[in-house]
Each structure stands twice: as structure tokens, then as C-alpha cells.
Amino acid sequence: MSSKRYLLDFEAETIRGGQPPCKLLYVSSAQYGGDWHSSIHAHDCTELFYVVSGAGQFHVEGHLFPVGADDLVVINPNVEHTELSRDNRPLEYIVLGIEGLEFTSPQEEESRYCLMSFQGQREDILPNLHSLLREAEGKQEGYELICQNILEILAVRLGRRVELSSVSNGRYSSKECALVRRYIDSHFKENITLSQLSDLVHINKYYLVHTFSREYGVSPISYLISRRLQESKYLLSRTNHSLSQISHMLGFSSPSYFSQSFRRAEKMSPLEYRKLCHVKDADPVNA
């Protein structure tokens, strides 16, 4: 598989005054070969997938539909998808990753992606895509402004065909991550896995780790452990439960793992913490 991918690391708002309605994160081009294997994946941005030539199928959230030259697929954030190429007519395509723009539909179940054809109208969009590739690859002076302007032209032209809307950055991330956090807060004593959490919000588990960590500074499993440790401090200071009992009550796999996690977080063992709390309770000055 032959592919090129260019990340744009500039801050679009620094190009001119104000925050632009959308921002180009990356642009890539690819042509399939015999070494390619498809895999379902998702992104935290909107993707525009334009078929330059060839034929194949697009797999989106369990739905499979054919794509060919001059078809454009708009994939909203967090939507699992992949593309399948025909061996005798390998796909060649260009992909844009865009932040702050997404496809919308009055029917919620149909608002995750859309397919449109530019057959007979490729001059409305393909030259702009090629220009983006050249600018992103060459990175000559002022390429950021050119890329941003081309993106906004594309957004206007696409907006004539389908309903597009500007969204605040990270809207989906915040909503889904907040749901995961609330679930952990309510069920941290249970046996929770990363796969269960990703299934809860219908997000790829690797993407969930990325967005949750960006949102709260820790991974979902690290947050789960911290909630358990927080509860363990209460049990150590206010009950006579053994370490084995506390470990079992809070969902740790073993007392030794509980002790290791506690020591790593508090710089002391659970028993040392319990002793320290009892000393403080017995001290009349602190009473």
C-alpha cells in the first residue's frame, strides 16, 4: 500500500484574528496494494474521504456500501469505519482530518456519516484536494493560510450539498468521557475492564484512553484505581477490615496488588497509613 500523510501542527487562530469555523488537522493520500489489510478504527475528528479512482466498499458501523471514483464519504467523530478495496480496481483516495465541522441530519440515526457523488463535478473539489496535498508536503512560507483558506472553500461547497455544522472542539470527547467517569464513580467496586467502558460509550478502547487522558489527565483504568484507593483510605481509617477484605470489597485482583497500588500512590503501605490515622485519632491535640 502506497500512502503519504501530512500533519498540520499550526494553530489556525494565529493565522488571522478570531477562531476559524474549522481546522485542518491532516491530509493524506493512498493507493491500495496487495499488502493492505483493513481494520475498523475511529477518529476524534471528522474525516472527508474522497475516492480519486478505483472501486471498493466502505464499512461504517456495521453498514457496507459501495464506493467508486468521485465519491465522497463524510465520517463524523468517533464513528467506527474502514475501507475495502477491489483487487482488480484498487482504491486511490485523499483523506482530510478536520476539527470543528461535522455532518448533521434531522434523523439522529442517520447523522453519523453520509455519502455523496461528485461524478461530472470533480472539478469542484478534486483540484482543491490536490492543492492541499502540495501545500502540506512543501510547507513553503504561508502554506498554513493557504491550507486554511482551501479548507473553508471546500466546506462551503460541501455545505451546498449536505447539512454541515460547526461544533466546539472536543464536544463528543467531553460527553463520552463524562459518562465513563460517572460510571466509574458509581461502579468502582465492581470488576470493570477497559473493553466494558468502551462498549458503554461505543468508542474504540484505544481512542477512549486517549480522549479520557486528555480530558482528565489520567487513563480510565488509572482513574478507576484512584477511586478505589480513595475509598480504601476511608476503610483503613474507619474500619477494622483486613487488607484482604478491603482488597476484595474494592475489586482489586489481589491484596498484594492493592498494597502495591496504595504504596505507589501514597508513598506508604496501607498498614502504615492505618497506623498513622490511629495515631492522629488518639492525639488529643488533633482530636
mmCIF file of C-alpha atoms in Angstrom:
data_model
loop_
_atom_site.group_PDB
_atom_site.id
_atom_site.type_symbol
_atom_site.label_atom_id
_atom_site.label_comp_id
_atom_site.label_asym_id
_atom_site.label_seq_id
_atom_site.Cartn_x
_atom_site.Cartn_y
_atom_site.Cartn_z
ATOM 1 C CA MET A 1 0.000 0.000 0.000
ATOM 2 C CA SER A 2 1.423 3.364 -1.049
ATOM 3 C CA SER A 3 0.458 6.238 1.245
ATOM 4 C CA LYS A 4 1.527 9.737 2.271
ATOM 5 C CA ARG A 5 0.297 11.561 5.355
ATOM 6 C CA TYR A 6 0.975 15.153 6.389
ATOM 7 C CA LEU A 7 0.136 16.535 9.814
ATOM 8 C CA LEU A 8 -0.564 20.227 10.146
ATOM 9 C CA ASP A 9 0.693 21.392 13.514
ATOM 10 C CA PHE A 10 -0.048 25.102 13.196
ATOM 11 C CA GLU A 11 -2.672 26.897 15.259
ATOM 12 C CA ALA A 12 -5.225 28.180 12.771
ATOM 13 C CA GLU A 13 -6.346 31.013 15.043
ATOM 14 C CA THR A 14 -2.864 32.514 14.888
ATOM 15 C CA ILE A 15 -3.108 32.927 11.117
ATOM 16 C CA ARG A 16 -5.676 35.682 11.409
ATOM 17 C CA GLY A 17 -7.865 37.188 14.062
ATOM 18 C CA GLY A 18 -10.507 35.017 15.652
ATOM 19 C CA GLN A 19 -11.184 31.300 15.807
ATOM 20 C CA PRO A 20 -11.913 29.772 12.368
ATOM 21 C CA PRO A 21 -15.061 27.665 11.946
ATOM 22 C CA CYS A 22 -12.975 24.557 11.224
ATOM 23 C CA LYS A 23 -9.342 23.488 11.295
ATOM 24 C CA LEU A 24 -7.368 21.085 9.096
ATOM 25 C CA LEU A 25 -5.505 18.518 11.213
ATOM 26 C CA TYR A 26 -4.052 16.314 8.493
ATOM 27 C CA VAL A 27 -4.239 15.431 4.818
ATOM 28 C CA SER A 28 -3.218 12.094 3.354
ATOM 29 C CA SER A 29 -3.314 10.185 0.076
ATOM 30 C CA ALA A 30 -3.105 6.446 -0.513
ATOM 31 C CA GLN A 31 -3.339 3.793 -3.181
ATOM 32 C CA TYR A 32 -4.037 0.192 -2.288
ATOM 33 C CA GLY A 33 -1.696 -2.684 -2.983
ATOM 34 C CA GLY A 34 -1.710 -6.373 -2.141
ATOM 35 C CA ASP A 35 -0.127 -5.762 1.279
ATOM 36 C CA TRP A 36 -3.105 -3.880 2.722
ATOM 37 C CA HIS A 37 -5.406 -5.289 5.417
ATOM 38 C CA SER A 38 -8.456 -3.369 6.615
ATOM 39 C CA SER A 39 -9.179 -2.767 10.276
ATOM 40 C CA ILE A 40 -12.040 -0.954 11.965
ATOM 41 C CA HIS A 41 -10.964 2.341 13.554
ATOM 42 C CA ALA A 42 -12.335 5.709 14.658
ATOM 43 C CA HIS A 43 -11.061 9.279 14.992
ATOM 44 C CA ASP A 44 -11.807 12.195 17.308
ATOM 45 C CA CYS A 45 -12.252 14.463 14.290
ATOM 46 C CA THR A 46 -14.366 14.469 11.149
ATOM 47 C CA GLU A 47 -12.854 12.745 8.104
ATOM 48 C CA LEU A 48 -13.541 13.547 4.442
ATOM 49 C CA PHE A 49 -12.695 10.517 2.302
ATOM 50 C CA TYR A 50 -12.584 11.263 -1.449
ATOM 51 C CA VAL A 51 -12.151 8.426 -3.963
ATOM 52 C CA VAL A 52 -9.865 9.591 -6.780
ATOM 53 C CA SER A 53 -10.051 6.303 -8.709
ATOM 54 C CA GLY A 54 -10.781 2.607 -8.317
ATOM 55 C CA ALA A 55 -13.644 0.882 -6.558
ATOM 56 C CA GLY A 56 -14.377 -0.791 -3.263
ATOM 57 C CA GLN A 57 -16.644 -0.703 -0.253
ATOM 58 C CA PHE A 58 -16.951 1.404 2.879
ATOM 59 C CA HIS A 59 -17.710 -0.271 6.187
ATOM 60 C CA VAL A 60 -19.339 2.120 8.680
ATOM 61 C CA GLU A 61 -20.883 0.966 11.980
ATOM 62 C CA GLY A 62 -21.970 -2.386 10.573
ATOM 63 C CA HIS A 63 -23.205 -0.993 7.254
ATOM 64 C CA LEU A 64 -21.445 -1.838 3.988
ATOM 65 C CA PHE A 65 -21.906 0.227 0.827
ATOM 66 C CA PRO A 66 -20.019 0.504 -2.485
ATOM 67 C CA VAL A 67 -17.766 3.456 -3.348
ATOM 68 C CA GLY A 68 -16.091 4.434 -6.598
ATOM 69 C CA ALA A 69 -14.344 7.289 -8.350
ATOM 70 C CA ASP A 70 -15.555 10.764 -7.329
ATOM 71 C CA ASP A 71 -17.493 9.514 -4.295
ATOM 72 C CA LEU A 72 -17.017 11.474 -1.072
ATOM 73 C CA VAL A 73 -17.717 9.973 2.365
ATOM 74 C CA VAL A 74 -18.075 12.253 5.400
ATOM 75 C CA ILE A 75 -17.382 10.417 8.667
ATOM 76 C CA ASN A 76 -18.232 12.202 11.920
ATOM 77 C CA PRO A 77 -16.046 11.916 15.050
ATOM 78 C CA ASN A 78 -15.989 8.619 16.973
ATOM 79 C CA VAL A 79 -17.664 6.651 14.154
ATOM 80 C CA GLU A 80 -16.017 3.275 13.551
ATOM 81 C CA HIS A 81 -15.219 2.640 9.899
ATOM 82 C CA THR A 82 -12.807 1.198 7.361
ATOM 83 C CA GLU A 83 -12.496 0.902 3.606
ATOM 84 C CA LEU A 84 -12.250 -2.218 1.442
ATOM 85 C CA SER A 85 -10.606 -2.132 -1.988
ATOM 86 C CA ARG A 86 -11.300 -4.317 -5.016
ATOM 87 C CA ASP A 87 -8.220 -6.213 -6.159
ATOM 88 C CA ASN A 88 -8.790 -5.556 -9.855
ATOM 89 C CA ARG A 89 -9.596 -1.843 -9.328
ATOM 90 C CA PRO A 90 -7.545 -0.682 -6.305
ATOM 91 C CA LEU A 91 -8.763 2.380 -4.490
ATOM 92 C CA GLU A 92 -6.845 5.624 -4.693
ATOM 93 C CA TYR A 93 -8.103 8.280 -2.331
ATOM 94 C CA ILE A 94 -7.417 11.507 -0.417
ATOM 95 C CA VAL A 95 -8.431 11.965 3.228
ATOM 96 C CA LEU A 96 -8.775 15.143 5.281
ATOM 97 C CA GLY A 97 -8.959 15.222 9.078
ATOM 98 C CA ILE A 98 -11.000 18.239 10.174
ATOM 99 C CA GLU A 99 -11.707 19.613 13.628
ATOM 100 C CA GLY A 100 -14.800 21.692 14.333
ATOM 101 C CA LEU A 101 -17.009 20.542 11.445
ATOM 102 C CA GLU A 102 -19.447 17.649 11.111
ATOM 103 C CA PHE A 103 -22.329 16.305 9.055
ATOM 104 C CA THR A 104 -25.783 16.659 10.584
ATOM 105 C CA SER A 105 -29.187 15.169 9.797
ATOM 106 C CA PRO A 106 -32.696 15.585 11.268
ATOM 107 C CA GLN A 107 -32.685 11.806 11.877
ATOM 108 C CA GLU A 108 -30.165 11.100 14.647
ATOM 109 C CA GLU A 109 -29.531 7.541 13.457
ATOM 110 C CA GLU A 110 -28.516 8.917 10.038
ATOM 111 C CA SER A 111 -26.297 11.725 11.303
ATOM 112 C CA ARG A 112 -23.074 9.762 11.762
ATOM 113 C CA TYR A 113 -21.898 9.737 8.160
ATOM 114 C CA CYS A 114 -23.007 10.491 4.611
ATOM 115 C CA LEU A 115 -22.047 9.573 1.044
ATOM 116 C CA MET A 116 -22.258 11.927 -1.931
ATOM 117 C CA SER A 117 -21.135 11.640 -5.555
ATOM 118 C CA PHE A 118 -19.172 14.247 -7.482
ATOM 119 C CA GLN A 119 -19.311 12.425 -10.807
ATOM 120 C CA GLY A 120 -19.291 15.099 -13.503
ATOM 121 C CA GLN A 121 -18.419 17.683 -10.833
ATOM 122 C CA ARG A 122 -14.963 16.590 -9.699
ATOM 123 C CA GLU A 123 -13.526 19.970 -10.726
ATOM 124 C CA ASP A 124 -15.482 21.479 -7.842
ATOM 125 C CA ILE A 125 -13.437 19.585 -5.281
ATOM 126 C CA LEU A 126 -10.518 17.487 -6.577
ATOM 127 C CA PRO A 127 -8.208 20.393 -7.602
ATOM 128 C CA ASN A 128 -8.586 21.812 -4.089
ATOM 129 C CA LEU A 129 -7.650 18.472 -2.534
ATOM 130 C CA HIS A 130 -4.550 18.235 -4.723
ATOM 131 C CA SER A 131 -3.611 21.791 -3.724
ATOM 132 C CA LEU A 132 -3.884 20.849 -0.052
ATOM 133 C CA LEU A 133 -1.558 17.902 -0.595
ATOM 134 C CA ARG A 134 1.029 20.047 -2.387
ATOM 135 C CA GLU A 135 0.957 22.771 0.255
ATOM 136 C CA ALA A 136 1.109 20.338 3.178
ATOM 137 C CA GLU A 137 4.007 18.480 1.581
ATOM 138 C CA GLY A 138 6.020 21.541 0.545
ATOM 139 C CA LYS A 139 5.379 23.626 3.690
ATOM 140 C CA GLN A 140 6.526 26.787 1.966
ATOM 141 C CA GLU A 141 6.054 30.174 3.589
ATOM 142 C CA GLY A 142 2.381 30.930 4.109
ATOM 143 C CA TYR A 143 1.216 27.364 3.490
ATOM 144 C CA GLU A 144 -0.864 27.453 6.682
ATOM 145 C CA LEU A 145 -3.003 30.319 5.413
ATOM 146 C CA ILE A 146 -3.423 28.679 2.011
ATOM 147 C CA CYS A 147 -4.476 25.349 3.569
ATOM 148 C CA GLN A 148 -6.966 27.040 5.860
ATOM 149 C CA ASN A 149 -8.488 29.052 3.009
ATOM 150 C CA ILE A 150 -8.801 25.978 0.795
ATOM 151 C CA LEU A 151 -10.460 24.057 3.632
ATOM 152 C CA GLU A 152 -13.057 26.775 4.136
ATOM 153 C CA ILE A 153 -13.784 26.863 0.397
ATOM 154 C CA LEU A 154 -14.320 23.097 0.476
ATOM 155 C CA ALA A 155 -16.614 23.437 3.494
ATOM 156 C CA VAL A 156 -18.773 25.980 1.659
ATOM 157 C CA ARG A 157 -19.027 23.790 -1.436
ATOM 158 C CA LEU A 158 -19.883 20.720 0.587
ATOM 159 C CA GLY A 159 -22.405 22.756 2.557
ATOM 160 C CA ARG A 160 -24.300 23.310 -0.679
ATOM 161 C CA ARG A 161 -24.831 19.544 -0.946
ATOM 162 C CA VAL A 162 -25.333 18.384 2.654
ATOM 163 C CA GLU A 163 -26.009 19.894 6.062
ATOM 164 C CA LEU A 164 -22.762 20.751 7.860
ATOM 165 C CA SER A 165 -22.418 22.410 11.230
ATOM 166 C CA SER A 166 -19.620 23.903 13.260
ATOM 167 C CA VAL A 167 -19.071 22.243 16.636
ATOM 168 C CA SER A 168 -16.982 23.169 19.639
ATOM 169 C CA ASN A 169 -13.765 21.180 19.733
ATOM 170 C CA GLY A 170 -13.987 18.031 21.810
ATOM 171 C CA ARG A 171 -17.783 18.040 22.179
ATOM 172 C CA TYR A 172 -18.038 14.291 21.730
ATOM 173 C CA SER A 173 -14.943 13.649 23.799
ATOM 174 C CA SER A 174 -16.302 15.585 26.772
ATOM 175 C CA LYS A 175 -19.724 13.949 26.652
ATOM 176 C CA GLU A 176 -18.491 10.373 26.334
ATOM 177 C CA CYS A 177 -15.662 10.797 28.816
ATOM 178 C CA ALA A 178 -18.020 12.312 31.381
ATOM 179 C CA LEU A 179 -20.312 9.297 31.012
ATOM 180 C CA VAL A 180 -17.377 6.921 31.578
ATOM 181 C CA ARG A 181 -16.284 8.882 34.627
ATOM 182 C CA ARG A 182 -19.778 8.819 36.141
ATOM 183 C CA TYR A 183 -19.999 5.091 35.527
ATOM 184 C CA ILE A 184 -16.671 4.507 37.291
ATOM 185 C CA ASP A 185 -17.753 6.691 40.218
ATOM 186 C CA SER A 186 -20.865 4.556 40.651
ATOM 187 C CA HIS A 187 -19.397 1.107 39.953
ATOM 188 C CA PHE A 188 -15.735 1.305 41.008
ATOM 189 C CA LYS A 189 -16.167 -1.612 43.432
ATOM 190 C CA GLU A 190 -17.127 -3.896 40.546
ATOM 191 C CA ASN A 191 -14.887 -5.728 38.106
ATOM 192 C CA ILE A 192 -14.565 -3.113 35.352
ATOM 193 C CA THR A 193 -12.472 -3.557 32.208
ATOM 194 C CA LEU A 194 -11.445 -1.112 29.510
ATOM 195 C CA SER A 195 -13.453 -3.106 26.976
ATOM 196 C CA GLN A 196 -16.586 -2.713 29.112
ATOM 197 C CA LEU A 197 -16.074 1.053 29.292
ATOM 198 C CA SER A 198 -15.516 1.358 25.553
ATOM 199 C CA ASP A 199 -18.650 -0.701 24.873
ATOM 200 C CA LEU A 200 -20.584 1.572 27.219
ATOM 201 C CA VAL A 201 -19.981 4.630 25.029
ATOM 202 C CA HIS A 202 -19.482 2.796 21.704
ATOM 203 C CA ILE A 203 -15.929 4.075 21.253
ATOM 204 C CA ASN A 204 -12.763 2.245 20.290
ATOM 205 C CA LYS A 205 -10.942 1.478 23.559
ATOM 206 C CA TYR A 206 -7.643 2.948 22.362
ATOM 207 C CA TYR A 207 -9.382 6.160 21.387
ATOM 208 C CA LEU A 208 -11.179 6.178 24.754
ATOM 209 C CA VAL A 209 -7.842 6.023 26.592
ATOM 210 C CA HIS A 210 -6.545 8.930 24.504
ATOM 211 C CA THR A 211 -9.551 11.207 24.953
ATOM 212 C CA PHE A 212 -10.153 10.374 28.617
ATOM 213 C CA SER A 213 -6.485 11.050 29.397
ATOM 214 C CA ARG A 214 -6.661 14.346 27.525
ATOM 215 C CA GLU A 215 -9.843 15.304 29.375
ATOM 216 C CA TYR A 216 -8.853 14.314 32.934
ATOM 217 C CA GLY A 217 -5.098 13.811 32.889
ATOM 218 C CA VAL A 218 -5.270 10.067 33.653
ATOM 219 C CA SER A 219 -6.398 6.956 31.798
ATOM 220 C CA PRO A 220 -9.792 5.382 32.618
ATOM 221 C CA ILE A 221 -8.163 2.465 34.458
ATOM 222 C CA SER A 222 -5.877 4.809 36.423
ATOM 223 C CA TYR A 223 -8.936 6.817 37.421
ATOM 224 C CA LEU A 224 -10.693 3.597 38.468
ATOM 225 C CA ILE A 225 -7.755 2.646 40.675
ATOM 226 C CA SER A 226 -7.639 6.127 42.212
ATOM 227 C CA ARG A 227 -11.335 5.901 43.137
ATOM 228 C CA ARG A 228 -10.737 2.529 44.769
ATOM 229 C CA LEU A 229 -7.755 3.864 46.666
ATOM 230 C CA GLN A 230 -9.757 6.848 47.818
ATOM 231 C CA GLU A 231 -12.374 4.518 49.273
ATOM 232 C CA SER A 232 -9.689 2.286 50.759
ATOM 233 C CA LYS A 233 -8.345 5.209 52.808
ATOM 234 C CA TYR A 234 -11.746 5.576 54.416
ATOM 235 C CA LEU A 235 -11.962 1.843 55.157
ATOM 236 C CA LEU A 236 -8.441 1.759 56.572
ATOM 237 C CA SER A 237 -9.082 4.696 58.864
ATOM 238 C CA ARG A 238 -12.670 3.942 59.942
ATOM 239 C CA THR A 239 -12.992 0.141 59.988
ATOM 240 C CA ASN A 240 -11.084 -2.900 61.193
ATOM 241 C CA HIS A 241 -11.374 -4.775 57.910
ATOM 242 C CA SER A 242 -8.258 -6.689 56.927
ATOM 243 C CA LEU A 243 -6.271 -5.775 53.816
ATOM 244 C CA SER A 244 -7.619 -8.908 52.168
ATOM 245 C CA GLN A 245 -11.195 -7.882 52.900
ATOM 246 C CA ILE A 246 -10.662 -4.316 51.674
ATOM 247 C CA SER A 247 -8.948 -5.572 48.547
ATOM 248 C CA HIS A 248 -11.884 -7.874 47.769
ATOM 249 C CA MET A 249 -14.515 -5.257 48.585
ATOM 250 C CA LEU A 250 -12.963 -2.717 46.227
ATOM 251 C CA GLY A 251 -12.396 -5.002 43.257
ATOM 252 C CA PHE A 252 -8.615 -5.356 43.385
ATOM 253 C CA SER A 253 -7.355 -8.572 41.842
ATOM 254 C CA SER A 254 -5.318 -9.453 44.952
ATOM 255 C CA PRO A 255 -4.230 -7.985 48.311
ATOM 256 C CA SER A 256 -0.677 -7.655 47.007
ATOM 257 C CA TYR A 257 -1.828 -5.594 44.017
ATOM 258 C CA PHE A 258 -3.878 -3.415 46.358
ATOM 259 C CA SER A 259 -0.833 -2.848 48.562
ATOM 260 C CA GLN A 260 1.399 -2.085 45.586
ATOM 261 C CA SER A 261 -1.098 0.397 44.164
ATOM 262 C CA PHE A 262 -1.576 2.055 47.542
ATOM 263 C CA ARG A 263 2.156 2.390 48.176
ATOM 264 C CA ARG A 264 2.719 3.807 44.693
ATOM 265 C CA ALA A 265 0.066 6.479 45.227
ATOM 266 C CA GLU A 266 0.551 7.334 48.914
ATOM 267 C CA LYS A 267 4.277 6.576 49.393
ATOM 268 C CA MET A 268 3.430 4.315 52.308
ATOM 269 C CA SER A 269 1.830 0.919 52.820
ATOM 270 C CA PRO A 270 -1.862 0.517 53.725
ATOM 271 C CA LEU A 271 -0.898 -0.653 57.229
ATOM 272 C CA GLU A 272 1.360 2.361 57.712
ATOM 273 C CA TYR A 273 -1.495 4.615 56.656
ATOM 274 C CA ARG A 274 -3.880 2.878 59.088
ATOM 275 C CA LYS A 275 -1.386 3.262 61.921
ATOM 276 C CA LEU A 276 -0.867 6.948 61.105
ATOM 277 C CA CYS A 277 -4.620 7.566 61.164
ATOM 278 C CA HIS A 278 -4.990 5.814 64.537
ATOM 279 C CA VAL A 279 -2.168 7.884 65.986
ATOM 280 C CA LYS A 280 -3.828 11.090 64.827
ATOM 281 C CA ASP A 281 -7.181 9.998 66.274
ATOM 282 C CA ALA A 282 -5.524 9.249 69.590
ATOM 283 C CA ASP A 283 -3.688 12.572 69.731
ATOM 284 C CA PRO A 284 -5.716 14.993 71.899
ATOM 285 C CA VAL A 285 -4.249 17.944 70.064
ATOM 286 C CA ASN A 286 -5.806 16.679 66.801
ATOM 287 C CA ALA A 287 -8.966 15.386 68.398
#
